[in-house]
Amino acid sequence: DAGVIQSPRHEVTEMGQEVTLRCKPISGHNSLFWYRQTMMRGLELLIYFNNNVPIDDSGMPEDRFSAKMPNASFSTLKIQPSEPRDSAVYFCASSSRNRDTQNGYEQYFGPGTRLTVT
Amino acid sequence: AQKVTQAQTEISVVEKEDVTLDCVYETRDTTYYLFWYKQPPSGELVFLIRRNSFDEQNEISGRYSWNFQKSTSSFNFTITASQVVDSAVYFCALSEIGNQFYFGTGTSLTVIP
């Protein structure tokens, strides 16, 4: 079975440009998460979706960041305009949930997108 | 307050030594899950184990073992006879009711040959 797929794997762009990161979760998983990882701030949760609905976006840094999940098999994270401080590795992860308690089971991570904004 | 605390930021051991990575969590839920993840230098995050809050049995998988103690809210991870390939950052995580998911800040383990 394919794991979580992210594209692109690497992205280099100039400050002010729009960046779109893409994610395909594992089939059958109903929760999707976007994380950002930097040396300074570690692993940060940006936003997560349950059944394609955004549940908690309190980790999104500012209005320049937006995320969508138009269907169960695709999500995007967009940064517009990008800034050098957005340089990081962005991970997408997906999981299923306990049907009764809604506790999330283990998250499976994609390989990440390494974003460099110059 | 941190939901998941990994007090050890960095640990170095010599190959073949045993090493324990500590994880302390905080939750008011009676039903929750605990996890460990490994992030090797290549960067991917690899799921290692999930434990249910109702199951306090320790688990062993090869050189890896996990000790879950609800009385101390701890879920520690021991690597026996460490190897260079164990060098990685290890994350502990907690899942609460409603799919709130929390990661610790990670422990960087270096195994010296």
Short mmCIF file of N, CA and C in Angstrom, two decimals, chain A residues 11-88:
data_model
loop_
_atom_site.label_atom_id
_atom_site.label_comp_id
_atom_site.label_asym_id
_atom_site.label_seq_id
_atom_site.Cartn_x
_atom_site.Cartn_y
_atom_site.Cartn_z
N GLU A 11 11.36 22.42 -2.69
CA GLU A 11 10.85 23.62 -3.35
C GLU A 11 11.74 24.79 -2.96
N VAL A 12 12.27 25.44 -3.97
CA VAL A 12 13.06 26.65 -3.74
C VAL A 12 12.35 27.78 -4.45
N THR A 13 12.07 28.83 -3.74
CA THR A 13 11.33 29.94 -4.34
C THR A 13 11.84 31.25 -3.78
N GLU A 14 11.45 32.29 -4.44
CA GLU A 14 11.87 33.62 -4.00
C GLU A 14 10.80 34.25 -3.12
N MET A 15 11.26 35.07 -2.22
CA MET A 15 10.34 35.78 -1.34
C MET A 15 9.26 36.47 -2.15
N GLY A 16 8.03 36.34 -1.68
CA GLY A 16 6.91 36.99 -2.34
C GLY A 16 6.14 36.08 -3.27
N GLN A 17 6.73 34.94 -3.62
CA GLN A 17 6.07 34.01 -4.52
C GLN A 17 5.07 33.15 -3.75
N GLU A 18 4.11 32.65 -4.48
CA GLU A 18 3.13 31.72 -3.91
C GLU A 18 3.69 30.30 -3.95
N VAL A 19 3.48 29.57 -2.88
CA VAL A 19 3.94 28.19 -2.79
C VAL A 19 2.74 27.31 -2.46
N THR A 20 2.62 26.21 -3.17
CA THR A 20 1.55 25.25 -2.87
C THR A 20 2.15 23.87 -2.64
N LEU A 21 1.87 23.33 -1.46
CA LEU A 21 2.32 22.00 -1.11
C LEU A 21 1.13 21.06 -1.18
N ARG A 22 1.39 19.84 -1.63
CA ARG A 22 0.30 18.91 -1.87
C ARG A 22 0.48 17.63 -1.07
N CYS A 23 -0.65 17.03 -0.74
CA CYS A 23 -0.61 15.82 0.08
C CYS A 23 -1.74 14.88 -0.32
N LYS A 24 -1.39 13.62 -0.45
CA LYS A 24 -2.39 12.57 -0.64
C LYS A 24 -2.31 11.63 0.55
N PRO A 25 -3.35 11.58 1.38
CA PRO A 25 -3.29 10.73 2.57
C PRO A 25 -3.47 9.26 2.21
N ILE A 26 -3.26 8.42 3.20
CA ILE A 26 -3.48 6.99 3.03
C ILE A 26 -4.97 6.74 2.85
N SER A 27 -5.30 5.93 1.88
CA SER A 27 -6.70 5.63 1.59
C SER A 27 -7.38 5.04 2.82
N GLY A 28 -8.54 5.57 3.16
CA GLY A 28 -9.28 5.07 4.32
C GLY A 28 -9.05 5.87 5.58
N HIS A 29 -8.00 6.64 5.61
CA HIS A 29 -7.76 7.51 6.77
C HIS A 29 -8.69 8.72 6.70
N ASN A 30 -9.23 9.10 7.86
CA ASN A 30 -10.18 10.20 7.85
C ASN A 30 -9.69 11.45 8.58
N SER A 31 -8.43 11.44 8.98
CA SER A 31 -7.84 12.64 9.59
C SER A 31 -6.55 12.97 8.86
N LEU A 32 -6.34 14.25 8.66
CA LEU A 32 -5.13 14.69 7.96
C LEU A 32 -4.54 15.86 8.72
N PHE A 33 -3.22 15.87 8.83
CA PHE A 33 -2.50 16.86 9.62
C PHE A 33 -1.40 17.50 8.77
N TRP A 34 -1.20 18.77 8.96
CA TRP A 34 -0.04 19.48 8.39
C TRP A 34 0.85 19.97 9.53
N TYR A 35 2.14 19.65 9.41
CA TYR A 35 3.14 20.07 10.40
C TYR A 35 4.25 20.84 9.70
N ARG A 36 4.93 21.63 10.50
CA ARG A 36 6.14 22.31 10.04
C ARG A 36 7.25 21.98 11.03
N GLN A 37 8.43 21.71 10.52
CA GLN A 37 9.56 21.38 11.40
C GLN A 37 10.76 22.26 11.06
N THR A 38 11.28 22.92 12.07
CA THR A 38 12.52 23.70 11.95
C THR A 38 13.41 23.37 13.14
N MET A 39 14.66 23.69 13.01
CA MET A 39 15.58 23.45 14.12
C MET A 39 15.18 24.29 15.33
N MET A 40 14.78 25.52 15.06
CA MET A 40 14.49 26.44 16.16
C MET A 40 13.20 26.08 16.89
N ARG A 41 12.17 25.71 16.15
CA ARG A 41 10.84 25.55 16.74
C ARG A 41 10.37 24.11 16.84
N GLY A 42 11.19 23.19 16.31
CA GLY A 42 10.80 21.79 16.39
C GLY A 42 9.64 21.48 15.47
N LEU A 43 8.82 20.50 15.90
CA LEU A 43 7.68 20.04 15.12
C LEU A 43 6.44 20.78 15.57
N GLU A 44 5.84 21.53 14.67
CA GLU A 44 4.66 22.34 15.00
C GLU A 44 3.45 21.85 14.19
N LEU A 45 2.34 21.67 14.86
CA LEU A 45 1.10 21.35 14.17
C LEU A 45 0.51 22.65 13.61
N LEU A 46 0.26 22.66 12.32
CA LEU A 46 -0.32 23.85 11.69
C LEU A 46 -1.84 23.78 11.66
N ILE A 47 -2.36 22.65 11.17
CA ILE A 47 -3.80 22.50 11.02
C ILE A 47 -4.11 21.02 10.90
N TYR A 48 -5.33 20.63 11.32
CA TYR A 48 -5.73 19.27 11.00
C TYR A 48 -7.21 19.22 10.60
N PHE A 49 -7.50 18.21 9.82
CA PHE A 49 -8.83 17.98 9.26
C PHE A 49 -9.36 16.64 9.75
N ASN A 50 -10.64 16.61 10.06
CA ASN A 50 -11.35 15.35 10.26
C ASN A 50 -12.44 15.28 9.21
N ASN A 51 -12.47 14.18 8.47
CA ASN A 51 -13.48 14.03 7.41
C ASN A 51 -13.55 15.26 6.51
N ASN A 52 -12.40 15.75 6.12
CA ASN A 52 -12.22 16.86 5.18
C ASN A 52 -12.58 18.22 5.76
N VAL A 53 -12.96 18.27 7.02
CA VAL A 53 -13.35 19.54 7.65
C VAL A 53 -12.22 20.03 8.54
N PRO A 54 -11.81 21.29 8.39
CA PRO A 54 -10.75 21.79 9.28
C PRO A 54 -11.27 21.89 10.70
N ILE A 55 -10.52 21.31 11.63
CA ILE A 55 -10.94 21.26 13.02
C ILE A 55 -10.19 22.29 13.87
N ASP A 56 -8.90 22.37 13.67
CA ASP A 56 -8.09 23.26 14.49
C ASP A 56 -7.00 23.87 13.61
N ASP A 57 -7.10 25.15 13.35
CA ASP A 57 -6.08 25.83 12.56
C ASP A 57 -5.33 26.85 13.40
N SER A 58 -5.36 26.68 14.70
CA SER A 58 -4.72 27.65 15.58
C SER A 58 -3.21 27.69 15.41
N GLY A 59 -2.64 26.67 14.80
CA GLY A 59 -1.21 26.64 14.59
C GLY A 59 -0.76 27.31 13.31
N MET A 60 -1.70 27.72 12.50
CA MET A 60 -1.33 28.41 11.25
C MET A 60 -0.73 29.76 11.62
N PRO A 61 0.48 30.03 11.15
CA PRO A 61 1.21 31.21 11.63
C PRO A 61 0.49 32.53 11.39
N GLU A 62 -0.07 32.69 10.24
CA GLU A 62 -0.71 33.97 9.91
C GLU A 62 -1.53 33.79 8.65
N ASP A 63 -2.15 34.89 8.24
CA ASP A 63 -3.08 34.80 7.11
C ASP A 63 -2.40 34.42 5.81
N ARG A 64 -1.12 34.47 5.76
CA ARG A 64 -0.43 34.08 4.53
C ARG A 64 -0.55 32.58 4.28
N PHE A 65 -0.89 31.85 5.32
CA PHE A 65 -1.02 30.39 5.22
C PHE A 65 -2.49 30.01 5.10
N SER A 66 -2.77 29.09 4.19
CA SER A 66 -4.12 28.55 4.08
C SER A 66 -4.04 27.09 3.68
N ALA A 67 -5.01 26.32 4.12
CA ALA A 67 -5.04 24.89 3.80
C ALA A 67 -6.45 24.51 3.40
N LYS A 68 -6.50 23.56 2.45
CA LYS A 68 -7.78 23.07 1.98
C LYS A 68 -7.74 21.56 1.88
N MET A 69 -8.91 20.97 1.99
CA MET A 69 -9.03 19.53 1.76
C MET A 69 -10.33 19.33 1.00
N PRO A 70 -10.28 19.45 -0.31
CA PRO A 70 -11.51 19.38 -1.11
C PRO A 70 -12.15 18.00 -1.15
N ASN A 71 -11.35 16.97 -0.90
CA ASN A 71 -11.91 15.61 -0.84
C ASN A 71 -11.02 14.75 0.04
N ALA A 72 -11.43 13.53 0.22
CA ALA A 72 -10.75 12.65 1.18
C ALA A 72 -9.36 12.22 0.73
N SER A 73 -9.01 12.50 -0.49
CA SER A 73 -7.73 12.00 -0.99
C SER A 73 -6.76 13.10 -1.39
N PHE A 74 -7.05 14.34 -0.98
CA PHE A 74 -6.17 15.40 -1.42
C PHE A 74 -6.26 16.62 -0.50
N SER A 75 -5.10 17.18 -0.20
CA SER A 75 -5.07 18.40 0.59
C SER A 75 -3.93 19.29 0.09
N THR A 76 -4.11 20.58 0.24
CA THR A 76 -3.06 21.53 -0.11
C THR A 76 -2.79 22.48 1.04
N LEU A 77 -1.55 22.90 1.11
CA LEU A 77 -1.14 23.96 2.03
C LEU A 77 -0.51 25.05 1.18
N LYS A 78 -1.07 26.24 1.26
CA LYS A 78 -0.61 27.33 0.41
C LYS A 78 -0.02 28.45 1.25
N ILE A 79 1.07 28.99 0.77
CA ILE A 79 1.69 30.15 1.42
C ILE A 79 1.77 31.26 0.37
N GLN A 80 1.13 32.36 0.68
CA GLN A 80 1.09 33.47 -0.26
C GLN A 80 0.99 34.80 0.49
N PRO A 81 1.97 35.68 0.40
CA PRO A 81 3.28 35.50 -0.23
C PRO A 81 4.26 34.81 0.72
N SER A 82 5.19 34.10 0.17
CA SER A 82 6.17 33.39 1.00
C SER A 82 7.26 34.36 1.50
N GLU A 83 7.82 34.00 2.65
CA GLU A 83 8.89 34.79 3.25
C GLU A 83 10.03 33.85 3.65
N PRO A 84 11.25 34.37 3.76
CA PRO A 84 12.38 33.50 4.14
C PRO A 84 12.13 32.74 5.44
N ARG A 85 11.42 33.31 6.39
CA ARG A 85 11.18 32.62 7.66
C ARG A 85 10.23 31.44 7.52
N ASP A 86 9.64 31.27 6.35
CA ASP A 86 8.80 30.10 6.11
C ASP A 86 9.63 28.89 5.72
N SER A 87 10.90 29.06 5.53
CA SER A 87 11.77 27.95 5.16
C SER A 87 11.74 26.90 6.26
N ALA A 88 11.42 25.67 5.87
CA ALA A 88 11.23 24.59 6.84
C ALA A 88 10.95 23.31 6.06
#
